[in-house]
CSV table of N, CA and C in Angstrom, one decimal:
chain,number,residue,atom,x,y,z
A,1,UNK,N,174.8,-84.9,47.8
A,1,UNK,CA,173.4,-84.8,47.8
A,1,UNK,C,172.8,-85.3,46.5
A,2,UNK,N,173.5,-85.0,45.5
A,2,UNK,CA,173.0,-85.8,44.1
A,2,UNK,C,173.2,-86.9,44.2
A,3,UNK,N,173.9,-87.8,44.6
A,3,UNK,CA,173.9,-89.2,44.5
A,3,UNK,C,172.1,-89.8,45.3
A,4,UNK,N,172.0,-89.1,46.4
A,4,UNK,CA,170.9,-89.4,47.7
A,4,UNK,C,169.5,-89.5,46.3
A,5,UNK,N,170.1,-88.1,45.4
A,5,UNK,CA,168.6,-88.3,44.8
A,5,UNK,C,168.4,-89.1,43.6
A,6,UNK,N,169.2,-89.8,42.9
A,6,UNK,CA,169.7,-90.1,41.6
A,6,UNK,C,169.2,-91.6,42.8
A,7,UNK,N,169.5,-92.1,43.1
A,7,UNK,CA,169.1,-93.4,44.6
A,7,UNK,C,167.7,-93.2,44.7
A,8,UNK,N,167.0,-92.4,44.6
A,8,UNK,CA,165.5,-92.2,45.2
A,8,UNK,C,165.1,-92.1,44.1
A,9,UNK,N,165.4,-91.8,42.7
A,9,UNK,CA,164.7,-91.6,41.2
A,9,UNK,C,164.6,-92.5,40.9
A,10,UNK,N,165.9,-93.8,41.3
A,10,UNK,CA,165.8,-94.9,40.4
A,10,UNK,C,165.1,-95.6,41.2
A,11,UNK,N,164.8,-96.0,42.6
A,11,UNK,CA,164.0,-96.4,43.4
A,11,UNK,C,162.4,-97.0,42.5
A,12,UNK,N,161.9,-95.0,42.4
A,12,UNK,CA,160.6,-95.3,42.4
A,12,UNK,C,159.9,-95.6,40.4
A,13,UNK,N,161.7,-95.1,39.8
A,13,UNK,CA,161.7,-96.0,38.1
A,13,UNK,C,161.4,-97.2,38.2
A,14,UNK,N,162.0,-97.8,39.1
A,14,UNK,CA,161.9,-99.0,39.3
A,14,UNK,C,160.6,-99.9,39.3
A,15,UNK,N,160.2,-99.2,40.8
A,15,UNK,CA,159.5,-100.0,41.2
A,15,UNK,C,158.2,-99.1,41.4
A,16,UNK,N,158.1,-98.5,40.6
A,16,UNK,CA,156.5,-98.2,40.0
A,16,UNK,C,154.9,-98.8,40.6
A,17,UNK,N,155.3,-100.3,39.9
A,17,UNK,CA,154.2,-101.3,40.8
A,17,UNK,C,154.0,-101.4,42.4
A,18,UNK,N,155.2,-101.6,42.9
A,18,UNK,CA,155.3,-101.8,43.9
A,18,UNK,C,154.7,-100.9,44.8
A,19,UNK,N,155.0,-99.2,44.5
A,19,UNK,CA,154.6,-98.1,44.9
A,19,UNK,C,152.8,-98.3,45.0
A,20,UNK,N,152.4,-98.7,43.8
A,20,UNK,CA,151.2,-98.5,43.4
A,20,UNK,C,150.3,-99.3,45.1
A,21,UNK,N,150.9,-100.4,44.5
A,21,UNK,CA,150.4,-101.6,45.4
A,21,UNK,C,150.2,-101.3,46.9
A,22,UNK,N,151.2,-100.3,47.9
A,22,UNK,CA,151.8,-100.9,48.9
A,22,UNK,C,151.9,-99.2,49.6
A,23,UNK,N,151.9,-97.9,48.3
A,23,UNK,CA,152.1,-96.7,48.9
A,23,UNK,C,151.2,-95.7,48.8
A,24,UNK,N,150.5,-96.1,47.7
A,24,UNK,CA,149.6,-94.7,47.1
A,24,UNK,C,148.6,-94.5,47.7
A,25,UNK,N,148.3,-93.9,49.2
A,25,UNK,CA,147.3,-93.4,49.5
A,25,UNK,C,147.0,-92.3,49.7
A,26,UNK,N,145.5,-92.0,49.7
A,26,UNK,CA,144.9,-91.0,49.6
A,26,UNK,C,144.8,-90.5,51.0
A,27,UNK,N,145.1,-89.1,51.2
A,27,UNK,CA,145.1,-88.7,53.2
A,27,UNK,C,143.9,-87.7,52.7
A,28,UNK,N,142.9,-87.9,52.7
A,28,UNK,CA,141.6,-87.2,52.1
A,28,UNK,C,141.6,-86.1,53.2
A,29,UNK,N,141.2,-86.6,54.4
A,29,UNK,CA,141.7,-85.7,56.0
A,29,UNK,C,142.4,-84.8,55.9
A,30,UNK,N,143.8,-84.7,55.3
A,30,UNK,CA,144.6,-83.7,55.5
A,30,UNK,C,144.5,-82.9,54.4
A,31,UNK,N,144.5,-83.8,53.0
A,31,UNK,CA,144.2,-82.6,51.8
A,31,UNK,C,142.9,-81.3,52.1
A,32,UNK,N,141.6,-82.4,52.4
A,32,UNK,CA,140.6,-81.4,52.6
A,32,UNK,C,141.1,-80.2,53.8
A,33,UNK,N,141.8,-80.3,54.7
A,33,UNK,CA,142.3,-79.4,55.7
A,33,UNK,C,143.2,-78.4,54.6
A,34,UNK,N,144.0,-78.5,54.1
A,34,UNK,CA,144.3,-77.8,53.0
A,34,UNK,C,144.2,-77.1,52.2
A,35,UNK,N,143.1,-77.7,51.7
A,35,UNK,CA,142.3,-76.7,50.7
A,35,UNK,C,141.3,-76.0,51.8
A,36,UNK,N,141.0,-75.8,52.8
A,36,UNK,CA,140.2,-74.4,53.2
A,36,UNK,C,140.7,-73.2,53.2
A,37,UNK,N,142.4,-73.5,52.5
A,37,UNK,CA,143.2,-72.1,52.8
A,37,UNK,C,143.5,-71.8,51.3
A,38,UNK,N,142.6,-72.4,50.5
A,38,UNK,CA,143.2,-72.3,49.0
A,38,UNK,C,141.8,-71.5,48.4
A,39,UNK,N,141.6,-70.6,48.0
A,39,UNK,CA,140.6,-70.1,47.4
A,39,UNK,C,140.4,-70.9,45.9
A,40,UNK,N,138.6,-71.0,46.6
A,40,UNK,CA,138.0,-72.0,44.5
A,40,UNK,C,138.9,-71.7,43.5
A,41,UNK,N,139.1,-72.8,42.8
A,41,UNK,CA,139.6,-72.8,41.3
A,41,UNK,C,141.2,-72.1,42.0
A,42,UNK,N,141.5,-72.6,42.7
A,42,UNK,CA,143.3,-71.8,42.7
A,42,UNK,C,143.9,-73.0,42.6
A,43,UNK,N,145.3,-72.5,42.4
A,43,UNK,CA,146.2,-73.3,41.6
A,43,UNK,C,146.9,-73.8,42.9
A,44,UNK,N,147.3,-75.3,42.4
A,44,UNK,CA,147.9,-75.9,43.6
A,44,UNK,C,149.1,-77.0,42.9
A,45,UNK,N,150.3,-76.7,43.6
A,45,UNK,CA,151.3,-77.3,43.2
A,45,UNK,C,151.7,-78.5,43.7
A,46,UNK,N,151.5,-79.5,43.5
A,46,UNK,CA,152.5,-80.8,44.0
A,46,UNK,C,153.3,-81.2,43.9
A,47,UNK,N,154.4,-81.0,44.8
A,47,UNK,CA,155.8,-81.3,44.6
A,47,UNK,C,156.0,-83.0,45.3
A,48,UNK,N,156.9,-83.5,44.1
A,48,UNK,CA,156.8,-85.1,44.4
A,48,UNK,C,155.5,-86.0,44.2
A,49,UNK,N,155.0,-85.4,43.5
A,49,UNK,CA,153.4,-86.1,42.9
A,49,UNK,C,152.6,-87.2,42.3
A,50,UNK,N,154.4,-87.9,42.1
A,50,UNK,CA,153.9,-89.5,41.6
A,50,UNK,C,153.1,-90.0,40.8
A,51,UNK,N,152.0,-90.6,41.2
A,51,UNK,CA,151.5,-91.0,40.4
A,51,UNK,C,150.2,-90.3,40.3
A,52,UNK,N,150.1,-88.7,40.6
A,52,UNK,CA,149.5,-87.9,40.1
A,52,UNK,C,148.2,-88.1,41.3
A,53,UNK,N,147.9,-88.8,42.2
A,53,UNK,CA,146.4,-88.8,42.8
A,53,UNK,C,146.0,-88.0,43.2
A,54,UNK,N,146.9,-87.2,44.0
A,54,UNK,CA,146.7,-86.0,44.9
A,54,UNK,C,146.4,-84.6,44.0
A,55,UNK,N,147.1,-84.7,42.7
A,55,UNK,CA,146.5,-83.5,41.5
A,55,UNK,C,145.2,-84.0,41.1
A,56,UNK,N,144.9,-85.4,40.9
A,56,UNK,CA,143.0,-85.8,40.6
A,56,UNK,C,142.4,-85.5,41.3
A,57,UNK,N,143.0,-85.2,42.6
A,57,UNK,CA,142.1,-85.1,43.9
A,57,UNK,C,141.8,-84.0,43.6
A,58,UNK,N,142.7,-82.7,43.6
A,58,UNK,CA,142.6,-81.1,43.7
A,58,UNK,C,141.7,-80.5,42.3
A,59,UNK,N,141.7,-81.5,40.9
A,59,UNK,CA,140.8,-81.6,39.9
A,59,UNK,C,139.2,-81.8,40.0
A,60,UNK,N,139.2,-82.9,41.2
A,60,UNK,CA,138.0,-83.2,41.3
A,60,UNK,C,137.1,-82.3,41.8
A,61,UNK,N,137.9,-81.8,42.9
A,61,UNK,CA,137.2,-81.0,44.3
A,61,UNK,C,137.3,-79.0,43.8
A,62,UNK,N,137.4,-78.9,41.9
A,62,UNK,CA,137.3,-77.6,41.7
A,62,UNK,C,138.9,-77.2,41.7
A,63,UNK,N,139.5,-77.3,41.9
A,63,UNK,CA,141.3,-76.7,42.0
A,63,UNK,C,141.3,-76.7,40.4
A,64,UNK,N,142.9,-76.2,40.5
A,64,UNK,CA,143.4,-76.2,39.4
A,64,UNK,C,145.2,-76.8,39.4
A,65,UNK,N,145.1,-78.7,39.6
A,65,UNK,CA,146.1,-79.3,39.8
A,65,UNK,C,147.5,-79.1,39.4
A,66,UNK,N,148.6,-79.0,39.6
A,66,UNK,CA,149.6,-79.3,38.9
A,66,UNK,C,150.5,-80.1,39.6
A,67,UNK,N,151.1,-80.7,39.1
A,67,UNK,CA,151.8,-81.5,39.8
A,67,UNK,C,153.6,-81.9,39.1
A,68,UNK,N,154.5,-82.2,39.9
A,68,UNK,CA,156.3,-82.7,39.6
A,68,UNK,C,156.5,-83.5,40.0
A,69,UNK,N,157.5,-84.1,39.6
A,69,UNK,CA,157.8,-85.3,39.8
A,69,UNK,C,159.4,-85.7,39.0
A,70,UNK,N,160.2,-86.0,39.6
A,70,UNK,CA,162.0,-86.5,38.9
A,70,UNK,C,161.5,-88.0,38.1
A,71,UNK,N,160.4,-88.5,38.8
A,71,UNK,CA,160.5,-90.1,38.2
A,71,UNK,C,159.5,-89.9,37.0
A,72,UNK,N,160.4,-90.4,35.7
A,72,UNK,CA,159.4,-90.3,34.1
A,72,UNK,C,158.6,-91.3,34.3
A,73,UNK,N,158.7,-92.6,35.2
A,73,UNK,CA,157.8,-93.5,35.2
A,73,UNK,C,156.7,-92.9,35.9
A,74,UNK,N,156.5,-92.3,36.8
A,74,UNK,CA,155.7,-91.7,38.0
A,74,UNK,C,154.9,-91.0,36.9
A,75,UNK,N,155.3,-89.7,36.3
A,75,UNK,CA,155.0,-88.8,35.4
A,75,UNK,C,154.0,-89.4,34.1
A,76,UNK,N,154.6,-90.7,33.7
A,76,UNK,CA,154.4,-91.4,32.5
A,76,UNK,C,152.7,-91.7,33.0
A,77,UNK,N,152.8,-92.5,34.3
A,77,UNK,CA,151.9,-92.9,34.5
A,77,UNK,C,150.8,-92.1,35.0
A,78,UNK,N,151.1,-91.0,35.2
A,78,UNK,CA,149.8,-90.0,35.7
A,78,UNK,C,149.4,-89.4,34.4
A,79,UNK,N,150.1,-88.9,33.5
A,79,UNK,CA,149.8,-88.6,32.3
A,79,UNK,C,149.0,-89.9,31.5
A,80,UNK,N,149.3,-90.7,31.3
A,80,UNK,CA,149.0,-92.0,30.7
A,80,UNK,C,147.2,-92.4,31.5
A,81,UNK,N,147.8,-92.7,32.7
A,81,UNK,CA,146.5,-93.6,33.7
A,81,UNK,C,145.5,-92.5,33.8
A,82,UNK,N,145.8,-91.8,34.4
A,82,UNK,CA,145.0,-90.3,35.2
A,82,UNK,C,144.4,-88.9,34.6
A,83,UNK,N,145.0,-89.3,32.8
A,83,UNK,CA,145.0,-88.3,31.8
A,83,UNK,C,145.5,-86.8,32.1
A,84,UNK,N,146.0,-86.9,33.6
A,84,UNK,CA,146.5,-85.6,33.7
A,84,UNK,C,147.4,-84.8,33.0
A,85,UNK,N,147.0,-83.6,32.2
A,85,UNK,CA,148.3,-82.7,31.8
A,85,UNK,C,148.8,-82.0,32.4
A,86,UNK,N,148.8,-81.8,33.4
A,86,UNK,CA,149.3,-80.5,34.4
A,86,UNK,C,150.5,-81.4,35.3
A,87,UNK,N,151.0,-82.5,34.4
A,87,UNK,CA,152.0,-83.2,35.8
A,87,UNK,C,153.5,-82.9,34.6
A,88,UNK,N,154.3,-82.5,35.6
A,88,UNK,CA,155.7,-82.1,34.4
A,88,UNK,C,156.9,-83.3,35.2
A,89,UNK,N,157.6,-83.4,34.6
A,89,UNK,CA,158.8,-84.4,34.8
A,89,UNK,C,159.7,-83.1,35.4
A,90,UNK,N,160.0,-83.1,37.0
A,90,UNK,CA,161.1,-81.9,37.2
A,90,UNK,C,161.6,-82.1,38.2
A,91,UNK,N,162.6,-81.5,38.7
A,91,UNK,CA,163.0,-81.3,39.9
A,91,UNK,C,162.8,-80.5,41.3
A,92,UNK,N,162.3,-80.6,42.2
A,92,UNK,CA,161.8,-79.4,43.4
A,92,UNK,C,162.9,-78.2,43.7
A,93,UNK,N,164.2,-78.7,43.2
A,93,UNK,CA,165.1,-78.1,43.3
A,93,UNK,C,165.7,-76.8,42.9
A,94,UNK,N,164.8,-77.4,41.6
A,94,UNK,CA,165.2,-76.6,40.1
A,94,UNK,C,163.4,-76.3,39.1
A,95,UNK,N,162.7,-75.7,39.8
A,95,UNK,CA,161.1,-75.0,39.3
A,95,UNK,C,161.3,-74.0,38.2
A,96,UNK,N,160.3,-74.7,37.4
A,96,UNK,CA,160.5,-74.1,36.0
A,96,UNK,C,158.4,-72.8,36.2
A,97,UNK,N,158.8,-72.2,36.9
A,97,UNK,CA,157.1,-72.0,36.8
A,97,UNK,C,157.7,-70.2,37.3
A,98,UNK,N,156.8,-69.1,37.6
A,98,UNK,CA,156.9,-67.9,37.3
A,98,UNK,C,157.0,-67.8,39.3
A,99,UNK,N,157.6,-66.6,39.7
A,99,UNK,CA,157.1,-66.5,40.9
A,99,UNK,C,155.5,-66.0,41.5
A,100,UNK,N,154.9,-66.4,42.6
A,100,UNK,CA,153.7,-66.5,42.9
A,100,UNK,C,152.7,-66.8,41.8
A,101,UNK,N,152.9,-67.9,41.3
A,101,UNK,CA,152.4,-68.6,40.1
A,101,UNK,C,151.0,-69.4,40.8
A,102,UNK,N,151.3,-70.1,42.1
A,102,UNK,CA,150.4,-70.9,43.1
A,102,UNK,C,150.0,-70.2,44.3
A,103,UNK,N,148.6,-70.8,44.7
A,103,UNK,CA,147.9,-70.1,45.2
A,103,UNK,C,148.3,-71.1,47.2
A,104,UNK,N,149.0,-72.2,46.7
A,104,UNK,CA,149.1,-73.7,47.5
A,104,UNK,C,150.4,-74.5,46.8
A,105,UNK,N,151.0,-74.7,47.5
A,105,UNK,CA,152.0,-75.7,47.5
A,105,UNK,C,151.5,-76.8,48.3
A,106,UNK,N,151.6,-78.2,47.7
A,106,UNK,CA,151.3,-79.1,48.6
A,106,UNK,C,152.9,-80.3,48.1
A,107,UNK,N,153.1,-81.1,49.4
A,107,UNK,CA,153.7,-81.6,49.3
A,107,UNK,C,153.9,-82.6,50.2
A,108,UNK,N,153.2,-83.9,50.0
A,108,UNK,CA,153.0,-85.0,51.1
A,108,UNK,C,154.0,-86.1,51.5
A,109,UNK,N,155.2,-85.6,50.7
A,109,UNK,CA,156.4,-86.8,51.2
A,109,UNK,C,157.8,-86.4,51.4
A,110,UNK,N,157.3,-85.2,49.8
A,110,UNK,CA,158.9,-85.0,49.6
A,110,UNK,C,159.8,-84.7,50.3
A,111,UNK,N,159.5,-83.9,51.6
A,111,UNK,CA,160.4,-82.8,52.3
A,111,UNK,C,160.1,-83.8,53.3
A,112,UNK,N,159.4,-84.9,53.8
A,112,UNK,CA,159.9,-85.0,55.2
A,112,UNK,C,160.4,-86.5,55.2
């Protein structure tokens, strides 16, 4: 199974741009379906968060974003582009955060 992932980290190291270009969309539809079950200002986790849009999103609309991510380029760039602090370099596997920390887990790729 570690190989599968160490294959999918260097993927999106890689190809960063390409992602940008071709994958990063916004499912405004589904997030807003989401957040009706999230009470104002609650904390919402994004597992696999890339390039951070989906935590701007939850920033914009009152949340309180955070977001993970394995890829340091993914990470780099939401911190960098997006000024987000709430995006950590980590594994879904292996969560560094307290139990019932989040009010919402969201996670739009990783698991399916």
């Amino acid at each position: 199974m570690k190989q599968i992932y160490q294959k999918i980290k260097d993927w999106y190291n890689q190809n960063l741009d390409t992602y940008i270009k071709n994958g990063d969309v916004l499912m405004e539809d589904k997030l807003d379906k989401f957040l009706k079950y999230i009470p104002t200002n609650g904390k919402i986790l994004d597992i696999g968060s890339g390039t951070g849009r989906d935590v701007n999103y939850f920033n914009q609309k009152n949340y309180q974003g955070f977001g993970i991510d394995f890829s340091y380029k993914m990470v780099s760039f939401a911190r960098k582009i997006l000024n987000l602090d709430r995006i950590f370099l980590m594994n879904m596997v292996d969560l560094k955060f307290e139990n019932n920390y989040f009010d919402g887990v969201w996670d739009s790729s990783s698991l399916f």
